[in-house]
Amino acid sequence: MSDTVTDRPPDGPPGSPPPERPKPAGRSRARAHSIADGVAVIQAHLRTLPSSPGVYRMLDEAGNALYVGKARNLKKRVFAYTQTGKQPARLLRMIADTVAMEFVVTRSEVEALLLEANLIKRLKPRYNVVMRDDKTFPHIMISGDHAFPRIAKHRGATGPSGQFFGPFASAGSVNRTITALQRAFLLRNCPDSIFATRSRPCLQYQIKRCTAPCVGYVTEAQYAEQVASAVDFLSGRSQGVQARFGEQMMAASERLDFEQAARWRDRIRALTNVQSHQDINVEGIGDADALAIHEAGGHSCIQVYFFRGGRNYGTRAYFPSHDKTAEPAEILAAFLSQFYDSHPPPPLVLLSDEVAETELLAEALTLKADRRVEIAVPKRGDKRRLIEHALNNAREALGRRMAESASQAVLLDGVARVFGLDAPPRRIEVYDNSHLGGTNALGAMIVAGPDGFIKSAYRKFNIKGAVTPGDDYAMMREVLTRRFARALKEDPDREQEGWPDLVLIDGGQGQLGVVREVFAELGLTEIALVSIAKGPDRDAGRERFFMADRPPFSLEPKDPVLYFLQRLRDEAHRFVIGGQRTRRAGDITRSPIDEIPGIGPRRKKALLLHFGSAREVSRASRQDLEAVDGISEAVAGLIYRHFHPDA
């Protein structure tokens, strides 16, 4: 792809640098622009624009992207914006706000479409349809770099070091499926480091979820058969697997080995359990995604069903951000390109509505997947019934969302009334911290707004240095300082999204005083700040609220605003405690060998296989360490000095 960026009027001298963009003047001081001003900016670029495929960006006075679009012919597409009589009110507002443009020339319209989707997700322009909640989906992984592969949940990029099956709609559906698959195929789920150091079977063997390859209870060939059966089942060849299991059960029964027959029966039941957890099934669908959109009141919901190997791997609802005048087909097309920008598309994508440029979208997805991808809108049969099912779910999900939003708006009005705010807060940040006797100290921030909790904005803060047990003030000071000092560094004029209207602190008068000092040092005195503490005997419902220049106060026990604030505080507490438990679990499983610089996973594995445990490694002599495969004399000295610093 060749990039051509244009950011200067065409009549400037060739090779001259682009003019400096107007400096942000703050929201309150931004100058007004007319439609004619925006058209003039667009026309200034037209004479030098090529008639090539590419992507264009419209920028506002602060340099933020207003809109990202792709074009088969950049010159013709951009020229269309100068014909203001043909533009809807939404685009006229966008044209008026445009003070600069940037362009990227691509080799094909397909490349332009892929780049457009990537930029929209990254920049989140105001006038584009923007997909929200773009988290990676979990997969089931069967590792491929071990003689006895493990089965595990995997989230993130898939690679060549294993086989991946999914995506699943949620972590819960993956966990349930893995549990059932372990009962059926008896595959290990332990990390390689644990596997290498086992001297006797673990609980998984005792509860009949593993064949204990770690201690030689099963040969490599026998275990490979277990893995092959699991792969067949996850790849959609389940009938053959169940038939083989049935034959084994009958053979054991004929030998009068009823205990073995009962084991095969239980494994068949486990397979049936995996297949029975389906909301809807479609005969012969194979690998496919079904997307259905429902729009009402200027809002929309897109319901996505995932089918792999003919089985339903779950469903998820999305609520994209878009202009109220956008049409469902336009929203669905924009969502489609952004959704598959980070998720591998299946061979078949079923839609509820016809979208523009279906062939172009299919070509782009084919290029991304490196195999043919078909986009279809079924009109009849089982696939149409699937789409109707997805439409009903989208309709119900949007109804719930809009009802929750209405209730949320009432609660935010109440928050503004209780705390004396000028307007209902659009972003509330809640802070809490936790530690265990001064160790594993962690701070956390959760965020809420008009649409409820904004989990993509949650943050954890690893507290640096030792914390004196009970010194919550120091922890709170560090967390708030890091959060807002960084925000000021990235956005000194405070023009971007992400600044809170209200900050809630879990604590009392002391925590409030600490955070007020932090805000005063950073010059953030206009952000509303409230501290919430439980009442006498830490009785929920008798919370006391602390604010500057106002005596502490409480709310009526049955006030809905009190319940809302309690829920915010409890969510922050849940988030920070969960993070601390994760860190503590990591500390428990971490080996002292991990602390030795230059010792990676391969050498660590060799040491553990040779000595059996980290304790024995720490007791080994230099000569014994040198005897380990892959450990040179220099590395042996490094390891020895780590455990014997006085030697």
XYZ file of C-alpha atoms in Angstrom:
647
model
C 0.000 0.000 0.000
C 1.375 3.436 -0.919
C 0.462 6.347 1.334
C -0.061 9.878 0.110
C -0.935 12.331 2.848
C -2.298 15.710 1.770
C -2.574 18.402 4.421
C -1.877 21.695 2.620
C -3.603 23.825 -0.001
C -2.534 22.882 -3.522
C -1.237 26.337 -4.397
C 1.682 26.157 -1.929
C 5.193 25.671 -3.310
C 6.076 22.058 -4.133
C 7.701 20.296 -1.223
C 6.674 22.963 1.250
C 5.747 21.680 4.720
C 2.092 21.546 5.644
C 0.841 24.601 7.487
C 0.543 24.258 11.233
C -2.899 23.142 12.252
C -4.923 25.591 14.307
C -4.180 25.167 17.988
C -7.037 23.926 20.161
C -8.673 26.809 21.894
C -10.792 24.843 24.326
C -14.392 23.907 23.909
C -15.726 27.112 25.302
C -13.561 29.276 23.021
C -13.804 27.282 19.754
C -14.672 29.627 16.924
C -17.840 29.058 14.914
C -17.507 27.724 11.382
C -19.948 28.029 8.527
C -20.750 25.468 5.857
C -19.006 27.737 3.351
C -15.807 27.566 5.440
C -15.890 23.783 5.362
C -16.568 23.667 1.629
C -13.596 25.979 1.040
C -11.340 23.607 2.979
C -12.555 20.666 0.879
C -12.204 22.531 -2.407
C -8.621 23.477 -1.546
C -7.657 19.808 -1.849
C -9.635 18.850 -4.944
C -7.193 19.945 -7.637
C -4.390 17.696 -6.391
C -6.471 14.673 -5.408
C -5.958 11.578 -7.593
C -8.788 9.548 -9.086
C -7.529 6.533 -7.141
C -8.953 4.384 -4.341
C -8.148 5.585 -0.881
C -9.259 6.782 2.537
C -9.969 10.358 3.596
C -10.216 11.938 7.025
C -12.052 15.120 7.955
C -10.492 16.888 10.933
C -11.825 19.478 13.353
C -10.053 22.493 14.818
C -8.326 20.373 17.468
C -7.044 17.890 14.867
C -9.491 15.166 15.917
C -11.086 12.995 13.256
C -14.674 13.979 12.493
C -15.203 11.340 9.825
C -13.263 8.577 8.110
C -14.438 7.372 4.707
C -13.209 5.216 1.855
C -13.634 5.804 -1.861
C -13.131 4.011 -5.146
C -12.313 7.434 -6.619
C -11.046 9.910 -4.022
C -11.549 12.973 -6.216
C -15.173 12.203 -7.061
C -16.041 11.191 -3.503
C -14.578 14.303 -1.899
C -16.116 16.530 -4.595
C -19.545 15.266 -3.536
C -19.157 17.053 -0.199
C -19.028 20.413 -1.976
C -22.555 19.817 -3.332
C -24.223 20.949 -0.126
C -27.722 20.984 -1.581
C -27.643 17.177 -1.746
C -26.351 16.573 1.792
C -28.442 15.695 4.866
C -28.302 17.905 7.958
C -25.880 15.538 9.712
C -23.272 15.860 6.947
C -23.770 19.599 6.697
C -22.812 19.887 10.369
C -19.752 17.758 9.677
C -18.723 19.901 6.697
C -19.057 23.054 8.789
C -16.785 21.577 11.489
C -14.091 20.530 8.986
C -10.920 22.651 9.067
C -8.450 20.151 7.508
C -8.358 16.874 5.599
C -5.931 13.985 5.280
C -5.779 11.337 2.574
C -4.239 7.893 2.125
C -4.048 6.418 -1.379
C -4.419 2.636 -1.581
C -3.881 0.110 -4.343
C -7.481 -1.096 -4.378
C -10.914 -0.335 -2.973
C -10.672 -3.488 -0.838
C -7.534 -2.151 0.851
C -9.332 1.152 1.372
C -12.238 -0.632 3.069
C -9.920 -2.534 5.420
C -7.975 0.617 6.284
C -11.193 2.565 6.845
C -12.443 -0.009 9.346
C -9.123 0.027 11.190
C -9.048 3.832 11.427
C -12.656 4.096 12.576
C -12.019 1.655 15.405
C -8.849 3.473 16.434
C -9.976 7.095 16.062
C -13.710 6.734 16.866
C -14.800 9.697 14.711
C -17.886 11.597 15.795
C -19.844 11.177 12.533
C -19.055 7.511 11.809
C -20.911 4.437 12.948
C -18.561 3.178 15.677
C -18.567 -0.321 17.107
C -18.411 -0.450 20.893
C -17.122 -3.155 23.250
C -14.546 -4.573 20.850
C -13.068 -7.155 23.188
C -11.352 -10.232 21.891
C -13.450 -13.378 22.013
C -12.234 -16.416 23.930
C -11.270 -19.615 22.108
C -10.531 -23.166 23.140
C -6.865 -23.992 22.560
C -5.253 -27.403 22.262
C -1.538 -26.709 22.523
C 0.772 -28.007 19.820
C 4.233 -27.579 21.346
C 4.144 -30.508 23.776
C 4.121 -34.294 23.521
C 0.988 -34.268 25.721
C -1.057 -31.229 24.584
C -3.224 -29.373 27.086
C -6.709 -27.941 26.632
C -7.233 -24.389 27.863
C -9.106 -21.162 27.354
C -7.262 -18.674 25.137
C -7.980 -15.006 24.594
C -5.981 -12.912 22.147
C -4.196 -13.532 18.882
C -4.128 -17.118 17.676
C -0.783 -18.473 16.512
C 0.849 -21.528 14.957
C 1.693 -23.171 18.294
C -1.638 -24.919 18.682
C -5.153 -25.516 17.399
C -7.834 -22.945 18.209
C -11.600 -23.447 18.186
C -14.132 -20.660 18.482
C -14.894 -17.887 18.947
C -17.193 -18.308 21.932
C -19.509 -15.493 22.966
C -18.351 -15.467 26.593
C -15.743 -16.832 28.945
C -18.478 -18.720 30.799
C -19.469 -20.696 27.706
C -15.800 -21.600 27.109
C -15.314 -22.751 30.695
C -18.441 -24.923 30.608
C -17.397 -26.447 27.300
C -13.845 -27.192 28.491
C -15.190 -28.877 31.636
C -17.460 -31.086 29.526
C -14.665 -31.848 27.036
C -12.345 -32.881 29.862
C -14.972 -35.347 31.059
C -15.332 -36.670 27.526
C -11.714 -36.767 26.333
C -9.728 -36.707 29.612
C -7.238 -34.057 28.439
C -4.974 -32.275 30.880
C -5.472 -28.560 31.587
C -2.430 -27.942 33.790
C 0.403 -25.569 32.720
C 3.556 -27.182 31.357
C 5.557 -26.107 34.413
C 3.168 -27.977 36.734
C 3.086 -30.970 34.388
C 6.888 -31.216 34.423
C 7.135 -31.380 38.215
C 4.307 -33.810 39.062
C 5.275 -36.975 40.910
C 1.748 -38.275 41.458
C -1.647 -37.674 39.817
C -3.554 -34.527 40.757
C -7.222 -34.062 41.574
C -8.170 -33.914 37.879
C -7.265 -37.599 37.578
C -9.206 -38.479 40.706
C -12.407 -36.866 39.402
C -11.969 -38.548 35.992
C -11.090 -35.498 33.902
C -7.541 -36.525 32.971
C -5.613 -39.715 32.254
C -2.535 -38.501 34.187
C 0.061 -38.439 31.376
C 2.327 -36.507 33.771
C 3.115 -39.732 35.671
C 2.967 -42.154 32.750
C -0.511 -43.600 33.294
C -1.105 -43.253 29.554
C 1.319 -43.551 26.644
C 2.005 -40.793 24.176
C 0.184 -42.723 21.442
C -2.875 -43.312 23.621
C -2.987 -39.658 24.601
C -2.649 -38.652 20.946
C -5.837 -40.645 20.253
C -7.627 -38.669 22.974
C -6.447 -35.409 21.401
C -7.462 -36.533 17.901
C -10.977 -37.377 19.116
C -11.291 -33.966 20.787
C -10.132 -32.202 17.606
C -12.623 -34.211 15.541
C -15.439 -33.257 17.880
C -14.540 -29.555 17.930
C -14.151 -29.574 14.141
C -17.733 -30.703 13.638
C -17.153 -34.448 13.218
C -19.050 -35.258 16.391
C -21.178 -38.119 15.066
C -18.135 -40.252 14.292
C -16.681 -39.570 17.744
C -19.898 -40.510 19.514
C -20.217 -43.653 17.370
C -16.701 -44.765 18.392
C -17.478 -44.100 22.054
C -20.685 -46.114 21.727
C -18.795 -49.036 20.201
C -16.270 -48.945 23.056
C -19.102 -48.946 25.614
C -20.811 -51.916 23.965
C -17.534 -53.830 23.697
C -16.816 -53.313 27.391
C -20.341 -54.380 28.264
C -20.001 -57.580 26.208
C -16.759 -58.347 28.109
C -18.799 -57.893 31.298
C -16.473 -55.035 32.217
C -19.335 -52.932 33.455
C -17.114 -50.435 35.266
C -15.320 -49.590 32.014
C -18.642 -49.486 30.171
C -19.923 -46.991 32.744
C -16.881 -44.778 32.087
C -17.619 -44.758 28.352
C -21.273 -44.013 29.121
C -20.253 -40.995 31.218
C -18.023 -39.730 28.418
C -20.903 -40.014 25.929
C -23.103 -38.069 28.341
C -20.447 -35.363 28.531
C -20.487 -35.024 24.735
C -24.272 -34.864 24.755
C -24.062 -32.171 27.419
C -21.883 -30.012 25.146
C -24.336 -30.375 22.295
C -27.425 -29.784 24.429
C -26.427 -26.284 25.589
C -27.734 -24.695 22.410
C -30.343 -21.962 22.099
C -30.965 -22.742 18.424
C -29.543 -25.178 15.906
C -29.498 -25.091 12.119
C -28.951 -28.251 10.123
C -25.848 -28.163 7.929
C -24.791 -24.599 8.808
C -21.143 -25.533 9.525
C -19.023 -22.482 10.403
C -21.056 -19.278 10.197
C -21.963 -16.028 11.941
C -25.489 -14.602 11.881
C -25.952 -10.843 12.378
C -29.351 -9.190 12.782
C -30.052 -5.502 13.430
C -33.052 -3.861 15.056
C -33.370 -0.059 15.107
C -35.790 2.036 17.155
C -35.801 5.593 18.420
C -32.464 6.455 16.869
C -30.728 3.555 18.624
C -29.858 0.108 17.345
C -28.827 -3.345 18.516
C -26.915 -5.900 16.458
C -27.248 -9.476 17.668
C -24.431 -11.826 16.638
C -24.715 -15.633 16.719
C -21.580 -17.766 16.427
C -21.789 -21.235 14.870
C -18.734 -23.473 14.582
C -18.863 -27.051 13.416
C -22.652 -26.763 13.285
C -22.890 -25.935 17.001
C -24.005 -22.672 18.533
C -21.108 -21.131 20.464
C -23.243 -18.364 21.928
C -24.573 -14.939 21.103
C -23.689 -11.365 21.954
C -25.525 -8.056 21.575
C -23.774 -4.892 20.374
C -25.001 -1.318 20.545
C -22.990 0.716 18.009
C -22.696 4.482 18.295
C -24.195 6.332 15.329
C -26.235 9.314 14.249
C -29.962 8.994 14.929
C -30.739 9.383 11.224
C -28.540 6.482 10.093
C -30.344 3.664 8.277
C -30.124 0.045 9.557
C -28.375 -1.176 6.387
C -25.762 1.592 6.703
C -25.164 0.750 10.377
C -24.903 -2.983 9.658
C -22.411 -2.493 6.815
C -20.171 -0.235 8.928
C -20.375 -2.618 11.880
C -19.523 -5.590 9.667
C -16.216 -4.161 8.452
C -15.157 -3.052 11.939
C -16.217 -6.286 13.628
C -14.117 -8.465 11.340
C -11.154 -6.114 11.464
C -10.024 -7.932 14.612
C -12.002 -11.199 14.438
C -11.402 -13.870 11.778
C -14.517 -14.192 9.590
C -16.079 -17.634 9.043
C -16.827 -18.986 5.551
C -20.465 -17.833 5.790
C -21.871 -14.567 7.175
C -25.675 -14.328 7.341
C -27.306 -10.884 7.561
C -30.802 -9.686 8.333
C -30.647 -6.789 5.840
C -29.226 -6.211 2.395
C -26.219 -3.876 2.668
C -24.519 -1.727 0.086
C -21.373 -3.054 -1.584
C -21.950 -6.640 -0.473
C -19.493 -7.960 -3.052
C -16.807 -5.521 -1.913
C -17.313 -6.505 1.725
C -17.137 -10.194 0.820
C -13.942 -9.597 -1.157
C -12.386 -7.727 1.778
C -13.302 -10.507 4.233
C -11.982 -13.108 1.784
C -8.686 -11.243 1.618
C -8.504 -11.035 5.400
C -9.411 -14.702 5.985
C -7.268 -15.974 3.089
C -10.204 -18.125 1.933
C -13.572 -17.510 0.364
C -16.144 -15.750 2.570
C -19.776 -15.557 1.481
C -22.217 -12.878 2.686
C -25.872 -13.816 2.315
C -29.331 -12.576 3.358
C -31.483 -15.717 3.692
C -35.097 -15.374 2.597
C -36.554 -18.729 3.652
C -35.790 -22.024 5.393
C -33.803 -22.780 8.546
C -31.309 -19.978 7.985
C -34.099 -17.404 7.714
C -35.627 -18.768 10.925
C -32.213 -18.299 12.555
C -32.165 -14.654 11.422
C -35.705 -14.155 12.738
C -34.591 -15.601 16.076
C -31.642 -13.190 16.139
C -33.952 -10.275 15.228
C -36.250 -11.077 18.141
C -33.284 -11.161 20.495
C -31.985 -7.861 19.089
C -35.422 -6.278 19.577
C -35.651 -7.466 23.188
C -32.058 -6.467 23.977
C -32.592 -2.964 22.589
C -35.806 -2.609 24.587
C -33.993 -3.556 27.788
C -31.139 -1.204 26.942
C -33.433 1.751 26.320
C -35.374 1.069 29.524
C -32.121 0.887 31.477
C -30.925 4.114 29.858
C -34.122 5.891 30.868
C -33.714 4.670 34.457
C -30.032 5.617 34.375
C -30.910 9.141 33.258
C -33.283 9.533 36.228
C -30.580 8.294 38.612
C -27.956 10.649 37.160
C -30.402 13.527 37.595
C -30.711 12.451 41.221
C -26.920 12.361 41.630
C -26.712 15.912 40.304
C -29.410 17.005 42.762
C -27.832 15.274 45.775
C -24.321 16.620 45.150
C -25.327 20.033 43.793
C -23.896 19.543 40.293
C -24.759 21.904 37.449
C -25.877 19.023 35.207
C -26.206 15.226 35.351
C -22.711 13.703 35.164
C -21.844 12.012 31.884
C -18.781 10.271 33.316
C -18.380 9.133 36.926
C -15.064 7.641 38.066
C -14.945 5.582 41.267
C -11.670 4.685 43.015
C -10.816 1.993 45.536
C -7.651 0.225 46.646
C -6.704 -3.002 48.359
C -3.673 -4.759 49.804
C -2.893 -7.824 51.901
C -0.729 -6.885 54.846
C 1.080 -4.326 52.712
C 1.701 -6.744 49.822
C -0.001 -7.051 46.435
C -1.148 -3.458 46.780
C -3.488 -2.462 43.981
C -5.635 0.527 43.114
C -8.575 0.484 40.728
C -10.852 2.831 38.816
C -14.276 1.959 37.441
C -16.314 4.239 35.172
C -20.057 4.756 34.719
C -22.102 6.980 32.430
C -25.529 7.384 30.843
C -25.372 3.851 29.399
C -24.258 2.184 32.638
C -20.821 0.807 33.456
C -18.145 1.540 30.832
C -15.992 -1.525 31.403
C -13.612 -0.740 28.558
C -12.504 2.300 30.603
C -11.766 0.352 33.815
C -8.145 0.597 34.982
C -5.918 -1.081 37.565
C -2.894 0.587 39.166
C -0.061 -1.508 40.553
C 1.124 0.380 43.611
C 4.870 0.962 43.301
C 7.016 0.239 46.314
C 6.112 -1.207 49.701
C 2.944 -0.013 51.382
C 2.691 0.320 55.115
C -0.248 -1.837 56.221
C -3.300 0.386 56.560
C -1.784 3.368 54.725
C -4.745 3.876 52.404
C -3.933 7.572 52.117
C -0.591 6.932 50.399
C -2.181 4.442 48.027
C -4.997 6.817 47.128
C -2.550 9.659 46.579
C -0.425 7.559 44.200
C -3.402 6.275 42.194
C -5.063 9.673 41.712
C -1.760 11.396 40.967
C -0.821 8.878 38.292
C -4.282 8.903 36.731
C -4.680 12.666 36.386
C -1.035 13.631 35.835
C -1.021 11.344 32.815
C -4.372 12.711 31.626
C -3.021 16.258 31.803
C 0.130 15.251 29.942
C -1.888 13.666 27.115
C -4.605 16.333 26.991
C -3.371 19.549 28.645
C -6.258 21.618 27.269
C -8.808 19.039 28.437
C -10.638 18.942 25.126
C -10.856 15.195 24.617
C -13.329 12.716 26.017
C -12.381 10.875 29.173
C -12.464 13.612 31.803
C -14.839 12.871 34.692
C -17.629 15.147 35.851
C -17.675 13.426 39.239
C -15.045 11.461 41.175
C -16.188 9.110 43.947
C -13.693 7.885 46.550
C -14.264 4.889 48.784
C -13.344 6.289 52.184
C -14.013 9.070 54.625
C -12.863 12.576 55.426
C -9.184 11.594 55.380
C -9.273 10.135 51.874
C -11.208 13.184 50.686
C -8.510 15.487 52.052
C -5.740 13.529 50.321
C -7.450 13.635 46.932
C -8.271 17.347 47.324
C -4.545 17.966 47.818
C -3.746 15.992 44.656
C -6.321 17.924 42.644
C -5.038 21.250 44.016
C -1.460 20.357 43.017
C -2.617 19.476 39.497
C -4.966 22.436 39.137
C -8.118 20.332 38.844
C -10.219 22.151 41.404
C -13.401 22.224 39.280
C -13.967 18.421 39.214
C -16.692 17.424 41.666
C -15.248 15.178 44.389
C -17.191 13.058 46.870
C -16.043 10.483 49.409
C -18.421 7.707 50.474
C -17.971 5.811 53.737
C -20.060 3.142 55.384
C -21.899 4.193 58.514
C -21.590 2.910 62.069
C -20.577 -0.748 62.249
C -20.012 -0.571 58.482
C -23.755 -0.893 58.011
C -24.714 -0.667 54.341
C -27.602 1.768 53.981
C -26.227 4.249 56.513
C -23.436 5.584 54.299
C -22.082 9.049 54.967
C -20.967 11.364 52.168
C -18.147 13.884 52.470
C -17.695 16.920 50.228
C -15.603 20.053 50.439
C -17.332 23.039 52.083
C -20.281 20.914 53.177
C -20.952 18.989 56.385
C -21.086 15.177 56.102
C -24.578 13.935 55.250
C -26.548 10.766 54.584
C -29.429 9.859 52.304
C -32.710 8.210 53.161
C -32.196 4.435 53.416
C -34.629 3.711 50.586
C -33.505 6.496 48.259
C -32.846 5.031 44.751
C -29.865 7.385 44.393
C -28.322 5.788 47.495
C -28.726 2.324 45.949
C -27.108 3.614 42.756
C -24.113 5.065 44.614
C -23.756 1.876 46.646
C -23.706 -0.102 43.428
C -20.929 2.094 42.031
C -18.892 1.717 45.227
C -19.436 -2.061 45.317
C -18.441 -2.425 41.655
C -15.143 -0.643 42.360
C -14.588 -2.901 45.367
C -15.347 -6.031 43.325
C -12.981 -4.945 40.570
C -10.030 -4.161 42.844
C -10.460 -7.327 44.947
C -10.618 -9.447 41.796
C -7.437 -7.841 40.510
C -5.652 -8.398 43.805
C -6.667 -12.061 43.894
C -5.313 -12.510 40.381
C -1.983 -10.989 41.419
C -1.856 -13.123 44.541
C -2.536 -16.272 42.532
C 0.255 -15.277 40.167
C 2.631 -14.884 43.099
C 1.705 -18.340 44.364
C 2.447 -20.023 41.022
C 5.549 -17.960 40.267
C 8.822 -19.835 40.619
C 12.024 -18.354 42.101
C 13.654 -19.287 38.797
C 11.487 -16.612 37.108
C 13.477 -13.964 38.990
C 16.792 -14.948 37.407
C 17.617 -12.611 34.505
C 18.317 -14.423 31.252
C 16.441 -17.596 32.208
C 13.543 -18.014 29.815
C 10.823 -20.673 29.594
C 13.040 -23.204 27.771
C 15.895 -23.115 30.298
C 13.424 -23.031 33.179
C 11.745 -26.157 31.836
C 15.115 -27.904 31.401
C 16.102 -27.076 34.993
C 12.803 -28.293 36.438
C 12.885 -31.502 34.408
C 16.471 -32.184 35.555
C 16.131 -31.316 39.264
C 12.396 -31.791 39.829
C 11.729 -28.531 41.714
C 12.951 -24.964 42.142
C 14.188 -25.800 45.646
C 16.534 -28.450 44.274
C 17.772 -25.998 41.658
C 18.640 -23.534 44.422
C 20.628 -26.232 46.232
C 22.520 -27.470 43.156
C 26.250 -26.924 42.703
C 27.783 -25.233 39.674
C 28.869 -28.588 38.283
C 25.360 -30.022 38.627
C 23.875 -26.981 36.913
C 26.320 -27.285 34.018
C 25.132 -30.860 33.477
C 21.666 -29.612 32.478
C 20.993 -29.555 28.747
C 21.198 -25.975 27.448
C 22.922 -24.557 30.562
C 26.415 -23.273 29.760
C 29.158 -22.587 32.276
C 28.347 -18.876 32.277
C 24.616 -19.440 32.757
C 25.309 -21.981 35.503
C 27.386 -19.354 37.282
C 24.571 -16.818 36.909
C 22.054 -19.225 38.438
C 24.393 -20.222 41.241
C 25.181 -16.610 42.182
C 21.462 -15.772 42.217
C 20.837 -18.343 44.951
C 24.216 -17.864 46.654
C 24.965 -14.116 46.494
C 27.723 -14.395 49.101
C 29.591 -17.174 47.261
